[in-house]
Amino acid sequence: MLLRALAATGVATSLFGSSAFGGSPPPPPDRIVIDSVAATGSGCPTGTASVAVSPDNTAFTVTYSNYLARVGPGASPTDFQKDCQLNLSVHVPGGFTYAIVSAGYNGFASLAPGASGTQRASYHFQGDPRTTNSTHHFKGGFNNDWQTSDTVDVAALVFAPCGEERSLDIDTQLQVERGTSSPNATSLMEMDSTDGRINTVYRLALKQCH
């Protein structure tokens, strides 16, 4: 079994090194194609999330324009937590399947002293009981851009079954807790870049099936 990592800029060498397997086979001639994407959740209302595929079709970028969790004056009781589920139908070359290798997230947070923020993500193939989870915490007194990344060890990668096509669910969540901060203080956390958008890049991997 041979794993090949596909970076956003192109095909990388074998994760185990080419010498152990007598050289790496060329990548499949067909391209990975994202057939359809559906976004649902309080953090990605209709029309506020979009997906773009990289030029070499080995990664895709999710852009959010209204993904914000907050507490404080003017916030509703449900604003402290927002989530978004992306359901993707992905076609891969015959004889290969795919899994998430890494994911990067960017945004902005303004957390009053005593408050806290949390960013979570989970990755799950429909019909498969296995789920990969990650959690990142931010302490109060933070007022800056934030960036997190998830890296899954090769041995823990969750691959779609060979010869089958399954949708991939990517669930993300932002949560802000008031904690011991003043009731009059506003704390917020958003997946949003400085130009009002957030790009979340998911890199894919291919595993040759036998």
Coordinates of N, CA and C in Angstrom, one line a residue:
M1 N 0.9 -1.2 0.0 CA 0.0 0.0 0.0 C 0.9 1.2 0.0
L2 N 0.5 2.2 -0.9 CA 1.4 3.3 -1.0 C 0.5 4.6 -0.8
L3 N 1.0 5.4 0.1 CA 0.3 6.7 0.3 C 1.1 7.8 -0.4
R4 N 0.3 8.7 -1.0 CA 0.9 9.8 -1.7 C 0.2 11.1 -1.2
A5 N 1.0 12.0 -0.7 CA 0.4 13.3 -0.2 C 0.3 14.2 -1.4
L6 N -0.8 14.9 -1.5 CA -1.0 15.9 -2.6 C -1.1 17.3 -1.9
A7 N -0.1 18.1 -2.0 CA -0.1 19.4 -1.5 C -0.9 20.3 -2.4
A8 N -1.2 21.5 -1.9 CA -2.0 22.4 -2.7 C -1.2 22.9 -3.9
T9 N 0.1 22.8 -3.9 CA 0.9 23.3 -5.1 C 1.3 22.2 -6.0
G10 N 0.9 20.9 -5.7 CA 1.3 19.8 -6.6 C 1.5 18.5 -5.8
V11 N 1.9 17.5 -6.6 CA 2.1 16.2 -6.0 C 3.5 16.1 -5.3
A12 N 3.5 15.7 -4.0 CA 4.7 15.5 -3.3 C 5.2 14.1 -3.4
T13 N 6.4 13.8 -2.9 CA 7.0 12.5 -2.9 C 6.3 11.6 -1.9
S14 N 6.5 10.3 -2.0 CA 5.9 9.4 -1.1 C 6.2 9.7 0.4
L15 N 5.2 9.6 1.2 CA 5.3 9.9 2.6 C 6.4 8.9 3.3
F16 N 6.6 7.8 2.7 CA 7.5 6.8 3.2 C 8.9 6.9 2.5
G17 N 9.0 7.7 1.5 CA 10.3 7.8 0.8 C 10.3 6.8 -0.4
S18 N 10.8 7.3 -1.6 CA 10.7 6.4 -2.8 C 11.6 5.2 -2.7
S19 N 12.7 5.2 -2.0 CA 13.6 4.1 -1.9 C 13.0 2.8 -1.4
A20 N 12.1 3.0 -0.4 CA 11.5 1.8 0.2 C 10.5 1.1 -0.7
F21 N 10.1 1.7 -1.7 CA 9.1 1.1 -2.6 C 9.7 1.0 -4.1
G22 N 10.9 1.3 -4.2 CA 11.5 1.3 -5.6 C 11.0 2.3 -6.5
G23 N 10.6 3.5 -6.0 CA 10.2 4.6 -6.8 C 8.7 4.8 -6.7
S24 N 8.2 6.0 -6.9 CA 6.8 6.3 -6.8 C 6.1 6.3 -8.2
P25 N 4.9 5.7 -8.3 CA 4.2 5.7 -9.5 C 3.7 7.1 -9.9
P26 N 3.5 7.4 -11.1 CA 3.0 8.7 -11.5 C 1.6 8.9 -11.0
P27 N 1.1 10.1 -10.8 CA -0.2 10.4 -10.3 C -1.2 9.9 -11.4
P28 N -2.4 9.6 -11.0 CA -3.5 9.2 -11.9 C -3.8 10.3 -12.9
P29 N -4.1 10.0 -14.2 CA -4.3 11.0 -15.2 C -5.6 11.8 -15.0
D30 N -6.6 11.2 -14.3 CA -7.8 11.9 -14.0 C -7.6 12.9 -12.9
R31 N -8.5 13.9 -12.9 CA -8.4 14.9 -11.9 C -9.5 14.6 -10.8
I32 N -9.1 15.0 -9.6 CA -10.1 15.0 -8.5 C -11.2 16.1 -8.8
V33 N -12.4 15.7 -8.8 CA -13.5 16.7 -9.1 C -14.5 16.8 -7.9
I34 N -14.7 18.0 -7.5 CA -15.7 18.2 -6.4 C -17.0 18.4 -7.2
D35 N -17.9 17.4 -7.0 CA -19.1 17.4 -7.8 C -20.2 18.3 -7.3
S36 N -20.3 18.4 -6.0 CA -21.3 19.3 -5.4 C -21.0 19.6 -4.0
V37 N -21.4 20.8 -3.5 CA -21.2 21.2 -2.2 C -22.4 21.8 -1.6
A38 N -22.8 21.4 -0.4 CA -23.9 22.0 0.3 C -23.5 22.5 1.7
A39 N -23.8 23.7 2.0 CA -23.4 24.3 3.3 C -24.7 24.6 4.1
T40 N -24.7 24.1 5.4 CA -25.8 24.4 6.2 C -25.3 24.7 7.6
G41 N -26.1 25.5 8.3 CA -25.7 25.8 9.7 C -25.9 27.3 10.0
S42 N -25.8 27.6 11.3 CA -26.0 29.0 11.8 C -24.9 29.9 11.4
G43 N -23.7 29.3 11.2 CA -22.5 30.1 10.8 C -22.3 30.3 9.3
C44 N -23.2 29.6 8.5 CA -23.0 29.8 7.1 C -24.4 29.8 6.5
P45 N -25.2 30.8 6.8 CA -26.5 30.9 6.2 C -26.4 30.9 4.6
T46 N -27.6 30.7 4.0 CA -27.6 30.6 2.5 C -27.0 31.8 1.9
G47 N -26.0 31.5 1.0 CA -25.4 32.6 0.2 C -24.1 33.1 0.9
T48 N -23.7 32.6 2.1 CA -22.6 33.2 2.8 C -21.3 32.3 2.8
A49 N -21.4 31.1 2.1 CA -20.3 30.2 2.1 C -20.1 29.7 0.6
S50 N -18.9 29.7 0.2 CA -18.6 29.3 -1.2 C -17.3 28.5 -1.2
V51 N -17.2 27.6 -2.2 CA -16.0 26.7 -2.4 C -15.4 26.9 -3.7
A52 N -14.0 27.0 -3.7 CA -13.2 27.1 -4.9 C -12.2 26.0 -4.9
V53 N -12.0 25.4 -6.1 CA -11.1 24.3 -6.2 C -9.7 24.9 -6.7
S54 N -8.6 24.4 -6.1 CA -7.3 24.8 -6.5 C -7.1 24.5 -8.0
P55 N -6.1 25.2 -8.7 CA -5.9 24.9 -10.1 C -5.6 23.4 -10.4
D56 N -4.9 22.7 -9.5 CA -4.5 21.4 -9.8 C -5.5 20.4 -9.2
N57 N -6.6 20.9 -8.6 CA -7.7 20.1 -8.1 C -7.3 19.2 -6.9
T58 N -6.3 19.5 -6.2 CA -5.9 18.7 -5.1 C -6.3 19.3 -3.8
A59 N -6.9 20.5 -3.8 CA -7.4 21.1 -2.6 C -8.5 22.0 -2.9
F60 N -9.3 22.4 -1.9 CA -10.3 23.4 -2.1 C -10.4 24.4 -1.0
T61 N -10.9 25.6 -1.3 CA -11.0 26.6 -0.3 C -12.4 27.0 0.0
V62 N -12.7 27.1 1.2 CA -14.1 27.5 1.7 C -14.0 28.9 2.2
T63 N -14.9 29.7 1.6 CA -14.9 31.1 2.0 C -16.2 31.5 2.7
Y64 N -16.1 32.0 4.0 CA -17.2 32.4 4.8 C -17.3 33.9 4.8
S65 N -18.5 34.4 4.8 CA -18.7 35.9 5.0 C -19.5 36.3 6.2
N66 N -20.0 35.3 6.9 CA -20.9 35.7 8.0 C -20.8 34.6 9.1
Y67 N -19.6 34.3 9.5 CA -19.4 33.2 10.5 C -18.9 33.8 11.7
L68 N -19.8 34.2 12.7 CA -19.4 35.0 13.9 C -20.2 34.5 15.1
A69 N -19.4 34.2 16.2 CA -20.0 33.9 17.5 C -19.7 35.0 18.4
R70 N -20.6 35.4 19.3 CA -20.3 36.5 20.2 C -21.2 36.5 21.4
V71 N -20.8 37.2 22.4 CA -21.6 37.4 23.6 C -21.4 38.9 24.0
G72 N -22.4 39.3 24.8 CA -22.4 40.7 25.3 C -23.6 41.5 24.8
P73 N -23.6 42.8 25.1 CA -24.7 43.7 24.7 C -25.1 43.5 23.2
G74 N -26.4 43.3 23.0 CA -26.9 43.1 21.7 C -26.9 41.7 21.1
A75 N -26.2 40.8 21.8 CA -26.1 39.5 21.3 C -27.3 38.7 21.7
S76 N -27.8 37.8 20.9 CA -29.0 36.9 21.2 C -28.4 35.8 22.0
P77 N -29.3 35.0 22.7 CA -28.9 33.9 23.6 C -28.2 32.8 22.8
T78 N -28.4 32.7 21.5 CA -27.9 31.7 20.6 C -26.6 32.1 19.9
D79 N -26.2 33.4 20.0 CA -25.1 33.9 19.3 C -23.8 33.4 19.8
F80 N -23.7 32.8 21.0 CA -22.5 32.4 21.6 C -21.9 31.2 20.8
Q81 N -22.6 30.5 20.0 CA -22.1 29.4 19.3 C -22.7 29.3 17.9
K82 N -21.8 29.2 16.9 CA -22.2 29.1 15.5 C -21.5 27.8 14.9
D83 N -22.1 27.2 14.0 CA -21.5 26.1 13.3 C -21.8 26.1 11.8
C84 N -21.1 25.2 11.1 CA -21.3 25.1 9.7 C -21.0 23.7 9.3
Q85 N -21.8 23.0 8.6 CA -21.6 21.7 8.0 C -21.5 21.8 6.5
L86 N -20.4 21.3 6.0 CA -20.2 21.2 4.6 C -20.4 19.7 4.1
N87 N -21.2 19.5 3.2 CA -21.4 18.2 2.7 C -20.9 18.2 1.2
L88 N -19.8 17.4 1.0 CA -19.1 17.4 -0.3 C -19.2 16.1 -1.0
S89 N -19.6 16.1 -2.2 CA -19.5 14.9 -3.1 C -18.3 15.0 -3.9
V90 N -17.3 14.1 -3.7 CA -16.0 14.2 -4.4 C -15.7 12.9 -5.2
H91 N -15.4 13.1 -6.5 CA -15.1 12.0 -7.4 C -13.6 12.0 -7.5
V92 N -13.0 10.8 -7.3 CA -11.6 10.6 -7.4 C -11.2 9.6 -8.5
P93 N -10.0 9.5 -9.0 CA -9.6 8.6 -10.1 C -9.9 7.2 -9.7
G94 N -10.2 6.3 -10.7 CA -10.4 4.9 -10.4 C -9.3 4.2 -9.8
G95 N -9.6 3.4 -8.7 CA -8.5 2.7 -8.0 C -7.9 3.5 -6.9
F96 N -8.4 4.7 -6.7 CA -7.8 5.6 -5.6 C -9.0 6.0 -4.7
T97 N -8.6 6.4 -3.5 CA -9.6 7.0 -2.6 C -8.8 8.2 -1.9
Y98 N -9.5 8.9 -1.0 CA -8.9 10.1 -0.5 C -9.2 10.3 1.0
A99 N -8.4 11.1 1.7 CA -8.6 11.5 3.1 C -8.1 12.9 3.3
I100 N -8.6 13.5 4.4 CA -8.0 14.8 4.8 C -6.7 14.6 5.4
V101 N -5.7 15.3 5.0 CA -4.4 15.2 5.7 C -4.2 16.4 6.6
S102 N -4.5 17.6 6.2 CA -4.4 18.8 7.1 C -5.4 19.8 6.7
A103 N -5.7 20.7 7.6 CA -6.7 21.8 7.4 C -6.2 23.0 8.1
G104 N -6.3 24.2 7.5 CA -5.9 25.4 8.1 C -7.0 26.4 8.2
Y105 N -7.1 27.1 9.3 CA -8.2 28.0 9.6 C -7.7 29.4 10.0
N106 N -8.3 30.4 9.6 CA -7.9 31.8 9.9 C -9.1 32.6 10.3
G107 N -8.9 33.6 11.2 CA -10.0 34.4 11.6 C -9.6 35.6 12.5
F108 N -10.5 36.2 13.2 CA -10.3 37.3 14.1 C -11.0 37.0 15.4
A109 N -10.5 37.4 16.5 CA -11.1 37.2 17.8 C -10.9 38.4 18.7
S110 N -11.9 38.9 19.4 CA -11.7 39.9 20.4 C -12.4 39.4 21.7
L111 N -11.6 38.9 22.6 CA -12.1 38.2 23.8 C -11.7 39.1 25.0
A112 N -12.7 39.5 25.8 CA -12.5 40.3 27.0 C -11.7 39.5 28.0
P113 N -11.0 40.1 28.9 CA -10.4 39.4 30.0 C -11.4 38.6 30.8
G114 N -11.1 37.3 31.0 CA -12.1 36.4 31.7 C -13.0 35.6 30.7
A115 N -13.1 36.0 29.5 CA -13.8 35.3 28.5 C -12.9 34.2 27.8
S116 N -13.5 33.4 26.9 CA -12.7 32.4 26.2 C -13.4 32.1 24.9
G117 N -12.6 31.6 23.9 CA -13.2 31.2 22.7 C -12.7 29.8 22.3
T118 N -13.4 29.1 21.5 CA -13.1 27.7 21.1 C -13.4 27.5 19.6
Q119 N -12.5 26.9 18.9 CA -12.8 26.6 17.5 C -12.6 25.0 17.4
R120 N -13.6 24.4 16.9 CA -13.6 22.9 16.7 C -13.9 22.5 15.3
A121 N -13.4 21.3 15.0 CA -13.7 20.8 13.6 C -13.7 19.3 13.7
S122 N -14.5 18.7 12.9 CA -14.6 17.2 12.8 C -14.8 16.8 11.3
Y123 N -14.3 15.7 11.0 CA -14.3 15.2 9.6 C -14.8 13.8 9.5
H124 N -15.8 13.6 8.7 CA -16.5 12.3 8.8 C -17.1 11.9 7.4
F125 N -16.7 10.7 7.0 CA -17.3 10.1 5.8 C -18.7 9.5 6.1
Q126 N -19.7 9.8 5.3 CA -21.0 9.3 5.5 C -20.9 7.7 5.4
G127 N -21.6 7.1 6.4 CA -21.6 5.6 6.4 C -20.4 5.0 7.1
D128 N -19.5 5.8 7.6 CA -18.3 5.3 8.3 C -18.4 5.8 9.7
P129 N -18.3 4.9 10.7 CA -18.4 5.3 12.1 C -17.3 6.1 12.6
R130 N -16.2 6.2 11.9 CA -15.0 6.9 12.4 C -15.1 8.4 12.2
T131 N -14.7 9.2 13.1 CA -14.7 10.6 13.0 C -13.3 11.2 13.5
T132 N -12.8 12.1 12.8 CA -11.5 12.8 13.3 C -11.9 14.2 13.9
N133 N -11.5 14.4 15.1 CA -11.9 15.7 15.8 C -10.7 16.5 16.2
S134 N -10.9 17.8 16.3 CA -9.9 18.7 16.8 C -10.5 19.9 17.5
T135 N -9.8 20.4 18.5 CA -10.3 21.5 19.3 C -9.1 22.5 19.6
H136 N -9.4 23.8 19.5 CA -8.4 24.8 19.7 C -9.0 25.9 20.7
H137 N -8.4 26.2 21.8 CA -8.9 27.1 22.8 C -8.1 28.5 22.7
F138 N -8.8 29.5 23.0 CA -8.3 30.9 23.1 C -8.7 31.5 24.4
K139 N -7.7 32.1 25.1 CA -8.0 32.7 26.4 C -8.4 34.2 26.2
G140 N -9.1 34.7 27.3 CA -9.5 36.1 27.2 C -8.3 37.0 27.3
G141 N -8.6 38.3 26.9 CA -7.5 39.3 26.8 C -6.8 39.2 25.4
F142 N -7.5 38.5 24.5 CA -7.0 38.3 23.1 C -7.7 39.2 22.2
N143 N -7.0 40.0 21.4 CA -7.6 40.9 20.4 C -6.7 40.9 19.1
N144 N -6.9 39.9 18.3 CA -6.0 39.8 17.1 C -6.5 38.8 16.2
D145 N -5.8 38.6 15.0 CA -6.1 37.6 14.1 C -5.7 36.2 14.7
W146 N -6.3 35.2 14.4 CA -6.0 33.8 14.9 C -5.8 32.9 13.7
Q147 N -5.0 31.9 14.0 CA -4.8 30.9 12.9 C -4.6 29.5 13.6
T148 N -5.3 28.5 13.1 CA -5.1 27.1 13.7 C -4.9 26.2 12.5
S149 N -4.3 25.0 12.8 CA -4.2 24.0 11.8 C -4.3 22.6 12.4
D150 N -4.9 21.7 11.7 CA -5.1 20.4 12.1 C -4.2 19.5 11.2
T151 N -3.5 18.6 11.9 CA -2.7 17.6 11.2 C -3.0 16.2 11.7
V152 N -3.3 15.3 10.8 CA -3.7 14.0 11.2 C -2.6 13.0 10.8
D153 N -2.1 12.2 11.8 CA -1.0 11.3 11.5 C -1.5 10.3 10.4
V154 N -0.5 9.9 9.6 CA -0.8 8.9 8.5 C -1.6 7.7 9.0
A155 N -1.2 7.2 10.1 CA -1.9 6.0 10.6 C -3.3 6.2 11.1
A156 N -3.6 7.5 11.3 CA -5.0 7.8 11.7 C -5.9 8.4 10.6
L157 N -5.4 8.4 9.4 CA -6.2 9.0 8.3 C -7.4 8.1 8.1
V158 N -8.5 8.8 7.8 CA -9.8 8.1 7.6 C -10.1 8.1 6.1
F159 N -9.9 7.0 5.4 CA -10.0 7.0 4.0 C -11.4 6.5 3.6
A160 N -12.0 7.0 2.5 CA -13.2 6.5 2.0 C -12.9 5.1 1.4
P161 N -13.9 4.2 1.5 CA -13.7 2.9 1.0 C -13.3 2.9 -0.5
C162 N -12.4 2.0 -0.9 CA -12.0 1.9 -2.3 C -13.2 1.4 -3.1
G163 N -13.3 2.0 -4.3 CA -14.4 1.6 -5.2 C -15.7 2.2 -4.9
E164 N -15.8 3.0 -3.9 CA -17.1 3.6 -3.5 C -16.9 5.2 -3.6
E165 N -18.1 5.8 -3.7 CA -18.1 7.3 -3.6 C -19.0 7.7 -2.5
R166 N -18.4 8.4 -1.5 CA -19.2 8.8 -0.4 C -19.0 10.3 -0.1
S167 N -20.1 10.9 0.4 CA -20.0 12.3 0.7 C -19.1 12.5 2.0
L168 N -18.5 13.6 2.1 CA -17.6 13.9 3.2 C -18.3 15.1 4.0
D169 N -18.5 14.9 5.3 CA -19.0 16.0 6.1 C -17.9 16.6 6.8
I170 N -17.8 17.9 6.8 CA -16.8 18.7 7.5 C -17.6 19.7 8.4
D171 N -17.6 19.4 9.7 CA -18.3 20.2 10.7 C -17.3 21.1 11.4
T172 N -17.6 22.4 11.4 CA -16.8 23.3 12.2 C -17.7 24.1 13.1
Q173 N -17.1 24.6 14.2 CA -17.9 25.3 15.2 C -17.0 26.4 15.9
L174 N -17.6 27.5 16.1 CA -17.0 28.6 17.0 C -17.9 28.8 18.2
Q175 N -17.2 28.9 19.3 CA -18.0 29.1 20.6 C -17.3 30.1 21.5
V176 N -18.0 31.1 22.0 CA -17.5 32.1 22.9 C -18.2 32.0 24.2
E177 N -17.4 32.0 25.3 CA -18.0 31.9 26.7 C -17.7 33.2 27.4
R178 N -18.7 33.7 28.1 CA -18.5 35.0 28.9 C -17.5 34.8 30.0
G179 N -17.6 33.6 30.7 CA -16.7 33.4 31.8 C -16.8 34.4 32.9
T180 N -15.7 34.9 33.4 CA -15.8 35.9 34.5 C -15.7 37.4 33.9
S181 N -15.8 37.5 32.6 CA -15.8 38.9 32.1 C -17.0 39.7 32.5
S182 N -16.9 41.0 32.3 CA -18.0 41.9 32.7 C -19.2 41.6 31.8
P183 N -20.5 41.6 32.3 CA -21.7 41.4 31.5 C -21.8 42.5 30.4
N184 N -21.1 43.6 30.6 CA -21.2 44.7 29.6 C -20.1 44.6 28.5
A185 N -19.3 43.6 28.7 CA -18.2 43.5 27.7 C -18.6 42.6 26.5
T186 N -18.2 43.0 25.3 CA -18.5 42.2 24.1 C -17.3 41.3 23.8
S187 N -17.5 40.0 23.6 CA -16.4 39.1 23.1 C -17.0 38.4 21.9
L188 N -16.1 38.3 20.9 CA -16.5 37.7 19.6 C -15.3 36.9 19.0
M189 N -15.7 35.9 18.2 CA -14.8 35.1 17.4 C -15.4 34.8 16.1
E190 N -14.6 35.1 15.0 CA -15.2 34.9 13.7 C -14.2 34.2 12.8
M191 N -14.7 33.4 11.9 CA -13.9 32.9 10.8 C -14.0 33.9 9.6
D192 N -13.0 34.8 9.6 CA -13.1 35.9 8.7 C -11.8 36.6 8.5
S193 N -11.3 36.8 7.3 CA -10.0 37.4 7.1 C -10.2 38.9 7.1
T194 N -9.1 39.6 6.9 CA -9.1 41.1 7.0 C -9.9 41.7 5.9
D195 N -10.1 41.0 4.8 CA -10.9 41.5 3.7 C -12.4 41.0 3.8
G196 N -12.8 40.5 5.0 CA -14.1 40.1 5.2 C -14.4 38.7 4.8
R197 N -13.4 37.9 4.4 CA -13.6 36.5 4.0 C -12.6 35.6 4.8
I198 N -12.9 34.3 4.9 CA -12.0 33.4 5.5 C -11.8 32.2 4.5
N199 N -10.6 31.9 4.3 CA -10.2 30.8 3.5 C -9.8 29.6 4.3
T200 N -10.5 28.5 4.1 CA -10.1 27.3 4.8 C -9.7 26.3 3.8
V201 N -8.4 25.9 3.8 CA -7.9 25.0 2.7 C -7.8 23.6 3.3
Y202 N -8.4 22.7 2.6 CA -8.3 21.3 3.0 C -7.4 20.5 2.0
R203 N -6.3 20.0 2.4 CA -5.5 19.2 1.5 C -5.9 17.7 1.5
L204 N -5.9 17.2 0.3 CA -6.3 15.8 0.2 C -5.2 14.9 0.0
A205 N -5.4 13.6 0.2 CA -4.4 12.5 0.0 C -5.0 11.4 -0.8
L206 N -4.2 10.7 -1.6 CA -4.7 9.6 -2.3 C -4.0 8.3 -1.8
K207 N -4.8 7.3 -1.7 CA -4.2 6.0 -1.3 C -4.6 5.0 -2.4
Q208 N -3.5 4.3 -2.9 CA -3.8 3.3 -4.0 C -4.5 2.1 -3.5
C209 N -5.5 1.7 -4.1 CA -6.3 0.5 -3.7 C -5.8 -0.8 -4.4
H210 N -5.9 -1.9 -3.8 CA -5.4 -3.2 -4.3 C -6.6 -4.2 -4.4

